[in-house]
Each structure stands twice: as C-alpha cells, then as structure tokens.
Coordinates of C-alpha atoms and ligand atoms in Angstrom, one line a residue:
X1 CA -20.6 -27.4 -9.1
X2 CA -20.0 -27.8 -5.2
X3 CA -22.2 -24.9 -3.5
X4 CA -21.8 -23.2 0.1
X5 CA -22.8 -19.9 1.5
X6 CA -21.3 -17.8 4.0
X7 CA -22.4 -13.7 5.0
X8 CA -19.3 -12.1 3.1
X9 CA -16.7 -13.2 0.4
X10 CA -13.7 -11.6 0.8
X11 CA -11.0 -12.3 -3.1
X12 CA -7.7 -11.7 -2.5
X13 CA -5.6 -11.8 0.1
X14 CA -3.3 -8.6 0.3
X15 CA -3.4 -6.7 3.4
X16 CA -6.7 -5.1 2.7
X17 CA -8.4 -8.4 2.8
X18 CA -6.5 -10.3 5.2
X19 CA -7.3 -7.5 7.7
X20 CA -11.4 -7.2 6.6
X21 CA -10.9 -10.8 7.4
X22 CA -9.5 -11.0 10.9
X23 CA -11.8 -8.3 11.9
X24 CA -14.7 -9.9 10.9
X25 CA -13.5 -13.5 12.3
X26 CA -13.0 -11.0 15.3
X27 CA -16.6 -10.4 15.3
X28 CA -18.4 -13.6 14.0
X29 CA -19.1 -13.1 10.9
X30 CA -19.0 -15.4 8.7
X31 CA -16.8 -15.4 5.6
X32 CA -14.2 -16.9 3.3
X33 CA -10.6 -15.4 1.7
X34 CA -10.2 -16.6 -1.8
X35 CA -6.8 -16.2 -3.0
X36 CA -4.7 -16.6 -6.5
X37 CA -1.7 -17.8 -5.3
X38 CA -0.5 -20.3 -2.8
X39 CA -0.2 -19.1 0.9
X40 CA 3.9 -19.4 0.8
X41 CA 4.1 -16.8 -1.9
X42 CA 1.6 -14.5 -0.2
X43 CA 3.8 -14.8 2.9
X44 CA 6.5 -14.3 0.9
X45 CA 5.6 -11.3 -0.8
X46 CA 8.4 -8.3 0.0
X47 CA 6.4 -4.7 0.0
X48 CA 5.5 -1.5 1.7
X49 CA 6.8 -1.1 5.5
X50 CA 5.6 2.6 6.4
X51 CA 2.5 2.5 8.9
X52 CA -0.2 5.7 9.8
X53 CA -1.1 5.9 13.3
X54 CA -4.7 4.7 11.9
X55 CA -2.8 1.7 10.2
X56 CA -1.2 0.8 13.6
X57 CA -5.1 1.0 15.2
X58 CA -6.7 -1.0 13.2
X59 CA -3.8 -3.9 13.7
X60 CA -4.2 -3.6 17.5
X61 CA -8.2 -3.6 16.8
X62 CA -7.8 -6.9 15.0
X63 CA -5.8 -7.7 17.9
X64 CA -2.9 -8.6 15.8
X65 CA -0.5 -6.3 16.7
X66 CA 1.6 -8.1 19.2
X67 CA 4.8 -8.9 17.9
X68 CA 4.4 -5.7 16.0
X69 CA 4.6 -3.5 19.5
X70 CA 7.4 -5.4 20.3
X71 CA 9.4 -5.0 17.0
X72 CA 8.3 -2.4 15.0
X73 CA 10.6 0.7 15.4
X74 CA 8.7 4.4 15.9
X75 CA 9.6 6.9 12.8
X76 CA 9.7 10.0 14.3
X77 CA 10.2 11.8 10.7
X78 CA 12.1 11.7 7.8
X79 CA 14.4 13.6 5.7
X80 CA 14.6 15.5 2.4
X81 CA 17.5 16.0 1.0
X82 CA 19.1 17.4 -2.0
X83 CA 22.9 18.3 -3.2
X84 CA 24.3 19.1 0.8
X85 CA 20.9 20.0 2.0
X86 CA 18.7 18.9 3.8
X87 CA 15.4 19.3 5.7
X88 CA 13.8 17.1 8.5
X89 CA 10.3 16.8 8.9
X90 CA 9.1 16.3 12.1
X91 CA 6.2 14.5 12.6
X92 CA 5.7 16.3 16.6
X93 CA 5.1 18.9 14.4
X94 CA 1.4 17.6 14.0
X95 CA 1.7 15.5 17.5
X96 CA 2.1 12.0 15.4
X97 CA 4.7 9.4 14.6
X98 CA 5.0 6.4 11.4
X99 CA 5.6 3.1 12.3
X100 CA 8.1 1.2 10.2
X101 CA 7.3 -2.6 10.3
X102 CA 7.2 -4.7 6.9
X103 CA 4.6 -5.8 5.2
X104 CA 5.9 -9.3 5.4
X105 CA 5.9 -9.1 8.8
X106 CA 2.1 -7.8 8.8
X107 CA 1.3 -10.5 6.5
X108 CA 2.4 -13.5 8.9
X109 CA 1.1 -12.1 11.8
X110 CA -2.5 -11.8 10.1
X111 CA -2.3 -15.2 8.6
X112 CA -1.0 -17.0 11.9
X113 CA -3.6 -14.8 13.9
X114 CA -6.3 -16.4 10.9
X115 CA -4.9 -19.7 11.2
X116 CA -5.2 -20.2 15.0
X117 CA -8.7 -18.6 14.9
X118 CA -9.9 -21.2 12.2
X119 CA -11.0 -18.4 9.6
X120 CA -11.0 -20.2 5.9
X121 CA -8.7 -19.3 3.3
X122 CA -8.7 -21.1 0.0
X123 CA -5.8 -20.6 -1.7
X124 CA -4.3 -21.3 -5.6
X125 CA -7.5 -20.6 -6.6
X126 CA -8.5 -19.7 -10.5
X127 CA -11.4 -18.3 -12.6
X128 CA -12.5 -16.1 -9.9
X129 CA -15.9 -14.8 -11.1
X130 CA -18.5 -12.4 -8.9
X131 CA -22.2 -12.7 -10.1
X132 CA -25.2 -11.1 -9.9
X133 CA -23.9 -8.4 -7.0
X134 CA -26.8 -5.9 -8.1
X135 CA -29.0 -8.1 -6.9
X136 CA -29.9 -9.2 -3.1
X137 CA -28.1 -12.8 -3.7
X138 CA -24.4 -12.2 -4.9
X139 CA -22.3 -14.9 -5.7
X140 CA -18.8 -16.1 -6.3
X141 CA -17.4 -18.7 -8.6
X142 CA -14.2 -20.1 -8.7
X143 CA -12.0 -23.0 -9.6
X144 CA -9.4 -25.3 -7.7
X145 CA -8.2 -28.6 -8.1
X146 CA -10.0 -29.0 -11.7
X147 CA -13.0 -28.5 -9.4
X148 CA -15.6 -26.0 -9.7
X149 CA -17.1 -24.1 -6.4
X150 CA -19.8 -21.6 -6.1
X151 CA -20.2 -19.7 -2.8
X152 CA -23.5 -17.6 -2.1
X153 CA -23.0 -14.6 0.3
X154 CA -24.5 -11.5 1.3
X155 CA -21.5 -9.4 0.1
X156 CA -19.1 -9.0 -1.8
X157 CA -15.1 -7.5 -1.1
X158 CA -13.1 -6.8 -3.7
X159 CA -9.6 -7.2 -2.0
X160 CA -8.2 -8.2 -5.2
X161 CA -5.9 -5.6 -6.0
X162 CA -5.5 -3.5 -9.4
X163 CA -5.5 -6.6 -12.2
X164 CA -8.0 -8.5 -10.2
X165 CA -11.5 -10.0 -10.6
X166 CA -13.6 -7.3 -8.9
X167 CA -12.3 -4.6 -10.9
X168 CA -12.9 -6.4 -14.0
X169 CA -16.6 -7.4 -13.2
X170 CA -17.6 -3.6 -12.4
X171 CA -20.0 -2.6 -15.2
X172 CA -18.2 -0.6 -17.5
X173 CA -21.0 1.6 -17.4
X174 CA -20.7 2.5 -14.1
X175 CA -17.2 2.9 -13.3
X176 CA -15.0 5.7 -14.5
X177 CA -11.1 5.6 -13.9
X178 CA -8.7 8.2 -13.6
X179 CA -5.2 7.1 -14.2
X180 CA -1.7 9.2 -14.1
X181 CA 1.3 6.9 -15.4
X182 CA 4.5 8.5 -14.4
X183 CA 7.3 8.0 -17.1
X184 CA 10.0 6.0 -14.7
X185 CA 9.6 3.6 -12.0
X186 CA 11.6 2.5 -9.3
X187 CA 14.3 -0.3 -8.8
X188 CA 14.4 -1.7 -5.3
X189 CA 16.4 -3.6 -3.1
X190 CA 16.4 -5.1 0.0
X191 CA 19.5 -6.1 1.7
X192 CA 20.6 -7.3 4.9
X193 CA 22.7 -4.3 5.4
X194 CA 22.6 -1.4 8.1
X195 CA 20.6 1.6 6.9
X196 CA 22.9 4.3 5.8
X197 CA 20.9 6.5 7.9
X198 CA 18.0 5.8 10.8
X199 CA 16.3 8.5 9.5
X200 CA 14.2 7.6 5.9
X201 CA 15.5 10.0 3.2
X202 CA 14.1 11.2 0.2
X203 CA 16.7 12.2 -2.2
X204 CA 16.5 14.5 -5.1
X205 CA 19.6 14.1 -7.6
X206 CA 19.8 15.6 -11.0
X207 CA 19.8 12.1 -12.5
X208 CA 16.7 11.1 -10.5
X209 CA 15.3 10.2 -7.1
X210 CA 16.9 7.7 -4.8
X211 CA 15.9 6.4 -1.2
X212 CA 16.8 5.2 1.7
X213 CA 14.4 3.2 3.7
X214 CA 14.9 0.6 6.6
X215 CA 13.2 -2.1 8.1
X216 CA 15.2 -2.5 10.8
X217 CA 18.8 -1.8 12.2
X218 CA 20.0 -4.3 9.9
X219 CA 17.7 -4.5 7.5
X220 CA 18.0 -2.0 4.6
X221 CA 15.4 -1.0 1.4
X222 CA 16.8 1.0 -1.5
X223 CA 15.6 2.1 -4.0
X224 CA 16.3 4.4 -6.9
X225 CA 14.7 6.3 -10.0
X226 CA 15.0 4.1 -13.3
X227 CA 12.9 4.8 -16.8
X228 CA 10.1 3.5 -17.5
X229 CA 10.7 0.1 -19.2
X230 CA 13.8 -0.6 -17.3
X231 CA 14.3 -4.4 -17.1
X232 CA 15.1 -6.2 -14.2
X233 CA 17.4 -8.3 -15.8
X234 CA 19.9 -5.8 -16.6
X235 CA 20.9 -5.1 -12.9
X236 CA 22.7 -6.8 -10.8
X237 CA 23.7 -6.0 -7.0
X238 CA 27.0 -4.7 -8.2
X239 CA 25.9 -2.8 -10.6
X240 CA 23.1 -1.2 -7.9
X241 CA 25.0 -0.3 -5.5
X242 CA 27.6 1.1 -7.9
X243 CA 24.4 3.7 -9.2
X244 CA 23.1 4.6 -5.8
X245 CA 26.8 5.4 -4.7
X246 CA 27.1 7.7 -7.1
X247 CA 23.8 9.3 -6.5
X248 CA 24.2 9.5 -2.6
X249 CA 25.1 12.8 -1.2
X250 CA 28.8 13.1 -0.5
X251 CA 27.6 13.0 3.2
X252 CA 25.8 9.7 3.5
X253 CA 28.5 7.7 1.1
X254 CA 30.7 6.7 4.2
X255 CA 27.4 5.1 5.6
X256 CA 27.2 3.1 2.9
X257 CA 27.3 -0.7 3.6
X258 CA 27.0 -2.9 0.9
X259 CA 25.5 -6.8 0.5
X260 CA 24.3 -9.4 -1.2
X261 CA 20.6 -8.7 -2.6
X262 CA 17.6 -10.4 -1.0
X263 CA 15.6 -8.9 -3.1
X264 CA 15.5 -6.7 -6.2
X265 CA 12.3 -5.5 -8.0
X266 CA 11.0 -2.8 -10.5
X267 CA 7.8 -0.9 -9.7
X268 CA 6.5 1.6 -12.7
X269 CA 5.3 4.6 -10.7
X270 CA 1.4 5.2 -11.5
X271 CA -1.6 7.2 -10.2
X272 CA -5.2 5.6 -10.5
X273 CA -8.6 5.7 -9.0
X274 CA -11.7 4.1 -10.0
X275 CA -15.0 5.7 -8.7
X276 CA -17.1 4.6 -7.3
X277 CA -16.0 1.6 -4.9
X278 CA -18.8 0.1 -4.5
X279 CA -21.1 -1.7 -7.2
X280 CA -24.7 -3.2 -5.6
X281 CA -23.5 -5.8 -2.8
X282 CA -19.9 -5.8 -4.4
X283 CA -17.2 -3.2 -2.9
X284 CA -13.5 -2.6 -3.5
X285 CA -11.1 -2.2 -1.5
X286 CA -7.2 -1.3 -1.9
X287 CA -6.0 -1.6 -4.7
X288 CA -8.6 -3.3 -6.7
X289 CA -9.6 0.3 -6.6
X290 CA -6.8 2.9 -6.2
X291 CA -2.9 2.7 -6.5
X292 CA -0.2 5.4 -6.1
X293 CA 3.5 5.4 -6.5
X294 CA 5.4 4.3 -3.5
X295 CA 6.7 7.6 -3.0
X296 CA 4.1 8.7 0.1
X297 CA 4.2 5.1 1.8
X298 CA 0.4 4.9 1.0
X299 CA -0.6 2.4 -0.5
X300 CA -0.7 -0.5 2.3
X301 CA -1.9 2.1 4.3
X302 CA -4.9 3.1 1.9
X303 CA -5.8 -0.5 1.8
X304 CA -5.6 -1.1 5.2
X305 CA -8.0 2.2 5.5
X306 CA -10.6 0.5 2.8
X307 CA -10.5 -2.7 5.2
X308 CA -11.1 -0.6 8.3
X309 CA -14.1 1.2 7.0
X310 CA -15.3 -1.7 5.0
X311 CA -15.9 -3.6 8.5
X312 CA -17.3 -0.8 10.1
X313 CA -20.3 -0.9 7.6
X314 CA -20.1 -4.9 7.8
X315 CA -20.7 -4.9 11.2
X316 CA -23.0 -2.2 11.1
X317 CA -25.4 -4.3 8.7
X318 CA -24.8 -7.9 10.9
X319 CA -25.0 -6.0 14.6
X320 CA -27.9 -3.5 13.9
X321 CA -30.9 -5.6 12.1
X322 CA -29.1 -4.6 8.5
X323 CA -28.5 -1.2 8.9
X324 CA -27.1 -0.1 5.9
X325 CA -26.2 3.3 6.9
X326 CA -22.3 3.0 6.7
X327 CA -22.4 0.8 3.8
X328 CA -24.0 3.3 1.8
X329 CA -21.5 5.6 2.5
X330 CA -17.8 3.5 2.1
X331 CA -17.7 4.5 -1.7
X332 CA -18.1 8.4 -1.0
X333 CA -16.0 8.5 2.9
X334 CA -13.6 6.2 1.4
X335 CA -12.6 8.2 -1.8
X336 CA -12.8 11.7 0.0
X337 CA -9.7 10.2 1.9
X338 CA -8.3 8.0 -1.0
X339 CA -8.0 11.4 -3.4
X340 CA -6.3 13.4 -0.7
X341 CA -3.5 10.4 -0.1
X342 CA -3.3 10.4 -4.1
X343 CA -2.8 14.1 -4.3
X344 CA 0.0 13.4 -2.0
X345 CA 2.1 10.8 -3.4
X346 CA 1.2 12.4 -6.6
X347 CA 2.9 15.6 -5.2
X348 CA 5.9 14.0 -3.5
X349 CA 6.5 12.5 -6.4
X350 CA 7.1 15.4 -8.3
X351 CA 8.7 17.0 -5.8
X352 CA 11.3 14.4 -5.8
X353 CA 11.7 12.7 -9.3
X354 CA 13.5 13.7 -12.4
X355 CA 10.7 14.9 -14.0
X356 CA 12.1 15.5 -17.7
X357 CA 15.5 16.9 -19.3
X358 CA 13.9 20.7 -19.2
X359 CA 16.1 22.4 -16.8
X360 CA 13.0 24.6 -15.4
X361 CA 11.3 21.6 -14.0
X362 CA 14.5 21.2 -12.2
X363 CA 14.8 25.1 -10.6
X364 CA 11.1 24.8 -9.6
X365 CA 11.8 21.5 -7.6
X366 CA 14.8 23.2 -5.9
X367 CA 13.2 26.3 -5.2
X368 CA 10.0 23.8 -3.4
X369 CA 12.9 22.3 -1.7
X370 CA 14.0 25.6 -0.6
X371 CA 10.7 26.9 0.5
X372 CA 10.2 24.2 2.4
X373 CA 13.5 23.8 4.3
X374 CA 12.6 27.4 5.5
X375 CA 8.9 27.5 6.2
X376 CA 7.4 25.8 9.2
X377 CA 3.9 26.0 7.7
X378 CA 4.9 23.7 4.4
X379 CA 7.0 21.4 7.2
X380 CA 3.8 20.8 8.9
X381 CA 1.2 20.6 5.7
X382 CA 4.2 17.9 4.7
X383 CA 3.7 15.9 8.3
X384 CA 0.0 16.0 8.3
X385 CA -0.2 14.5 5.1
X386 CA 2.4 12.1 5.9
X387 CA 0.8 10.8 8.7
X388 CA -2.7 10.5 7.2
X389 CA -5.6 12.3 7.1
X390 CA -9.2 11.8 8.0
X391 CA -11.7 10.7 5.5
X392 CA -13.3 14.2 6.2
X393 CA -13.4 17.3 8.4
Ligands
APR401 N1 -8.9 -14.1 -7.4 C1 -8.4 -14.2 -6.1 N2 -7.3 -13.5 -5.7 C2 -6.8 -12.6 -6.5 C3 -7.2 -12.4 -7.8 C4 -8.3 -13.2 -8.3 N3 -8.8 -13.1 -9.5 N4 -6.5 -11.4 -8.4 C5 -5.6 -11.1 -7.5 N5 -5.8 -11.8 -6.3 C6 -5.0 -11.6 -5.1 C7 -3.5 -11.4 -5.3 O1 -2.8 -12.6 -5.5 C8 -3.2 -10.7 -3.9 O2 -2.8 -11.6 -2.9 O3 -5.5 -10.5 -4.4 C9 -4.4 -10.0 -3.5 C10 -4.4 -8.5 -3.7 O4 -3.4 -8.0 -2.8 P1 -2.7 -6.6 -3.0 O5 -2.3 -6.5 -4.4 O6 -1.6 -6.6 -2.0 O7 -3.8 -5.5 -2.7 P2 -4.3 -4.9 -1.3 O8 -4.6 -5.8 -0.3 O9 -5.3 -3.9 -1.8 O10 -3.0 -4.1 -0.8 C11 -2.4 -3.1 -1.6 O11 -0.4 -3.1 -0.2 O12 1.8 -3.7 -0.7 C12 0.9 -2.7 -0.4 O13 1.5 -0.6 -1.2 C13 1.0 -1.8 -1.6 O14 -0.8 -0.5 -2.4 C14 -0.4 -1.8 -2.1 C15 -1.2 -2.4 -1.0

C-alpha cells in the first residue's frame, strides 16, 4: 500500500467539497479531494442553479466568484401561480435577492480556480474507506489504477453525498436518520430555449406541479410532477413538451418556445437527515448528510452552507494552536439551519404537488394559495425562508 499524509481529506467532489477545498487551499491547509468519478463527468454534471446571498459569500470568499459577478443574473423573486392566479414574492420584502447561476458553471469555476492553485484532486477513484476517525489518527483508503493508497490526516470530510462512503462508515450506533419519501418525483429538462417567463414559477395544476426555471435568457430548466417510478425512458422531448403545454396556465402557453433536449432527468422527491454530522475526526457535509426535494432550491445551497462552516472550524483548529471550539459545534449550528431549510422544501412541496386523488388535500392547497396571495406577513415568512436563514437567532 502506498502511504501519504496531509491535515484534512476531503471524499467527493460535489459542491460541498470542492468549495471546503478552495477555501482551505485559500488558507494553506493542506489536503486532498478524492473523487468517484472522472473529472469530465463531474464537470459535466447538470444540477441545482438557485444561490442564497450566503451561497454567493462564500464563492467570493473562496475568491471564485469572478465570472459568476459577471454572468450570473439577480432573481429578484419568483412566482406562484395556480389556474389564472398568481402571486409574486418579493424578495425586497426581506431586503435580499437569489442569484441564478448553474451549478455547472460553479463547478468549473471551482475546479479551474483548484487547478491553477495546484490543490490535488484524485479522481476515478474506488473502495473509498475512512478508518479509525474516533481516534486522534484518521485515515482514508482507497483504490486507483489496481493500486492501493492510504492517506493519514487529521480530519476527515465527508463531501460524499447521500450513497457515499462517509455515511456508510458512521457507526450505526450513533447515527439516527430521519427520512420523508414523497410519492412522485420530478422529470427535468434543460433546453436551449428562452424561458417562458424571467420570473421562476411555481405551478400548481390539478394533475401535479410544474416549473419553470432559467439559467439564462436562453437557457431554459423545466421540470414537471411525474409518479414515483416513472422511467426515463418513456419520455421523449415531444412527448415533454406536449405534457407541460397542457399543464401551463392559459397565460404563459404563448411563451412557450420549444427545442431539442440537452438534457432530461428524473429526480424522486425525498426528505432526509442524519444526526449527528459529525463522528470523532470524521464530519459530513451536504448531502452525505441531508437531502430535500428540489422544490426550495436548497440543496446546493445547504451543501455549500456545510462547507462554509466546516472551514470555519478547520481554520479555527490550524490558525489558533487547535482550538476546537467551532468544530465541536458544526454538528449542532449546522443541523439547527439544515432542519429549518428541510421544513421548507418540505412545505413548499406540499404546497405545490399533487399530493393524492382526495379532493380535500386539493381545497387546502388552494385555500394556502389564497391566504398567501392576500397576506403580506406569509409573503414575507415565504421570502425569508427563501433566501436562507441563519444557523440560529
Ligand atoms: N468516494 C469518493 N467520492 C464519492 C464517493 C466515494 N465513495 N461516493 C460519492 N462520491 C462523490 C460523487 O461522485 C460526487 O461527485 O462525491 C460527490 C458528492 O457530490 P454531491 O452529490 O453533489 O453532494 P454535495 O457536494 O453535498 O452537493 C449536494 O448539490 O446539486 C446540488 O442540490 C444538489 O443537494 C445537492 C447538492
């Protein structure tokens, strides 16, 4: 086995540890990214695109937010809508704005920004294993090439998202999960088309949710409410567009603009959280530790949070003679923010999804709907959690 060591092994690299790792490289300290898959289907990867003001922080922080200020467009709000009405919420209703800018995009510019700064990534990596991370001397094995590789650290980040190795390793003694599967999913697309509407919508139709998100002014993500199970394989472009015409509101369907897919995908919608996120000298980050459905635009946000505060503790320990102050509290700061985002995208979600063929679940949604479109108070509860919350206070 070929050894090394190094102050912090991040596994995975998803947002959450691409961004622990430019921050640290950032700061000097020393790690390594080990990653599954090969670098091109990383970059690759076609996601979230919604940023928090926090979100858009920490990217300037890591001082990887250039192209991003010039590209990225500012989201001011977004609507609800439902039959012929509608309500906007404003986000200067709480003083803040979203940011929409894709994850692809925040994926290059971290691994360019890595790449130029020399930080190590080792990528199509296998048998990812942390060891002994109740102990002061963690340690991660892997594989590549047929060869195997140990690397001894100081601690460990579980950046490995919700199948990976972190998760797996946490003694099952320890952790206690807490998951919420929603019976349908989503079927996305993403087209070179102009958005049927520069404001992001949130549709509620009697035969399920539908959205309409952008990326840019000629960039377009769709998406729609499909049952749980629903294969990719039986859709085509024609026969999406042909669904989310029918379920558009009479008013947007002149919008539409129609194209070849560049992408399409099927997400099962699903709540979970695993407490706590940190195990010894190991600690989780994103989604090795929490997902939500899409439906709030938290997840990359969440994971980009996790990263944030992660480094905070990490250069806590490595700037103040190993101060562990911070560290020891990520798992409890971390998951008072992490339940409130869940609560929310749990809650949108019902608000906006064809819950079940029971009629009543209906009549409750539109009379929420209606509440909302007239109350200023459940506009702004809707903005604040839309544009993130503190981990406390
Ligand atoms: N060893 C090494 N790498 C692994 C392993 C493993 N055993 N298992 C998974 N990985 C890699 C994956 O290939 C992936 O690149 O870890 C990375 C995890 O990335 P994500 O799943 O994107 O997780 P995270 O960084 O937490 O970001 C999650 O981003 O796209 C948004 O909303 C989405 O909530 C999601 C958020």
């Amino acid at each position: 086995m070929e050894t090394s060591r190094t102050q912090v092994v991040i596994i995975g690299a998803g947002p959450a540890g691409l961004l622990l790792g430019q921050l640290l490289l950032n700061q000097g300290i020393d790690h390594v990214i080990l990653e599954l898959r090969s670098a091109d289907y990383v970059r690759g990867r076609v996601r979230a695109g919604v940023l928090e003001m926090p979100t858009l922080e920490a990217l300037r922080e890591a001082r990887v937010s250039e192209r991003l200020d010039r590209e990225s467009m500012r989201m001011p709000g977004f609507n609800l809508m439902w039959g012929e009405d509608s309500v906007h919420i404003d986000f200067a209703l709480v003083n803040k704005y979203a940011t929409v800018y894709g994850q692809t995009k925040i994926t290059r510019d971290l691994m360019d920004a890595r790449q130029a700064a020399g930080g190590v990534t080792h990528y199509e990596i296998s048998n990812t294993q942390p060891h002994d991370f109740d102990t002061a001397h963690p340690w991660v094995s892997y594989e590549k090439d047929g060869r195997q590789f140990r690397i001894d650290c100081d601690f460990i980040a579980g950046c490995d998202g919700h199948h990976g190795a972190t998760h797996k390793a946490a003694p099952a003694s320890q952790i206690t999960t807490y998951d919420y599967a929603f019976p349908f999913g989503w079927l996305a697309m993403l087209a070179d088309v102009p958005p049927i509407s520069e404001q992001v919508a949130w549709m509620n139709h009697p035969d399920g949710f539908l959205m309409c998100s952008l990326r840019s002014k000629t960039r377009s993500r769709y998406y729609f409410q499909v049952p749980r199970g629903e294969e990719l394989k039986n859709w085509d472009a024609d026969r999406f567009w042909k669904e989310y015409r029918r379920r558009l509101p009479p008013s947007l369907v002149d919008n539409l603009v129609t194209g070849p897919a560049l992408e399409m995908s099927i997400t099962p919608l699903s709540s979970s959280v695993s407490t706590p996120m940190r195990f010894g000298r190991m600690f989780l980050a994103g989604d090795a530790a929490h997902v939500v459905p899409p439906t709030g635009a938290k997840g990359l946000n969440m994971a980009m949070a996790d990263a944030k505060l992660l480094f905070e503790g990490l250069k806590q320990y490595y700037g103040d003679k190993q101060n562990s102050t911070l560290l020891d509290t990520y798992s409890d700061d971390a998951l008072a923010r992490v339940w409130k985002a869940v609560r929310f995208s749990w809650w949108m979600t019902n608000l906006t999804h064809k819950l079940s063929d029971n009629p009543f679940n209906r009549k409750m949604q539109l009379a929420e709907l209606e509440y909302i479109s007239q109350s200023v108070a459940a506009q702004t509860t809707i903005a604040e959690n839309f544009c993130g919350l503190r981990s406390r206070g």
